[in-house]
Amino acid sequence: MNTTQIKGNWNEMKGKLKQQYAELTDDDLMYAEGKEDEMYGKLQQKLGKTKEEVQKIISDL
């Protein structure tokens, strides 16, 4: 999934991530252009998963 696809579907993905991982907050899922790596880092820390695992979770949504 590329950056354009992530931005285009982000609101839907945020809802699904929050349903699946209740410990995530809106702040954890805040996405701004140019902040993709920072967002992945926050999700990695919060979920205890690798970047690849987080990318797979997002692409599977």
XYZ file of C-alpha atoms in Angstrom:
61
model
C 0.000 0.000 0.000
C 1.443 3.365 -0.966
C 1.197 6.739 0.771
C -1.620 7.994 -1.455
C -3.719 4.945 -0.697
C -3.018 5.293 3.027
C -4.115 8.934 3.038
C -7.192 8.183 0.941
C -8.449 5.425 3.228
C -7.020 6.657 6.507
C -10.264 7.524 8.335
C -11.681 4.083 7.604
C -8.421 2.390 8.626
C -8.258 4.398 11.883
C -11.649 3.074 12.903
C -10.692 -0.504 12.110
C -7.361 -0.223 13.950
C -9.083 1.212 17.034
C -11.619 -1.621 16.974
C -8.901 -4.261 16.682
C -6.411 -2.610 19.064
C -8.376 -0.794 21.766
C -5.189 0.606 23.316
C -4.661 2.929 20.333
C -5.763 6.546 20.737
C -6.539 9.261 18.195
C -3.114 10.747 18.961
C -1.452 7.423 18.126
C -3.249 7.346 14.801
C -2.694 10.956 13.786
C -1.379 11.033 10.236
C 0.077 14.069 8.522
C 1.871 14.258 5.198
C 5.565 13.582 5.716
C 4.924 11.864 9.043
C 4.480 8.315 7.757
C 7.635 6.948 9.415
C 6.770 8.644 12.690
C 3.261 7.154 12.577
C 4.650 3.667 11.905
C 7.100 4.133 14.791
C 4.289 5.063 17.191
C 2.238 2.066 16.099
C 5.278 -0.235 16.426
C 5.894 0.931 19.977
C 2.256 0.808 21.020
C 1.575 -2.618 19.481
C 5.017 -4.166 20.044
C 5.321 -5.144 16.380
C 7.872 -4.582 13.621
C 7.310 -1.999 10.876
C 6.629 -4.822 8.432
C 4.030 -6.319 10.789
C 2.337 -2.928 11.169
C 2.362 -2.430 7.390
C 0.764 -5.860 6.960
C -1.908 -5.071 9.567
C -2.762 -1.847 7.719
C -2.746 -3.465 4.275
C -4.987 -6.290 5.548
C -7.666 -3.822 6.723
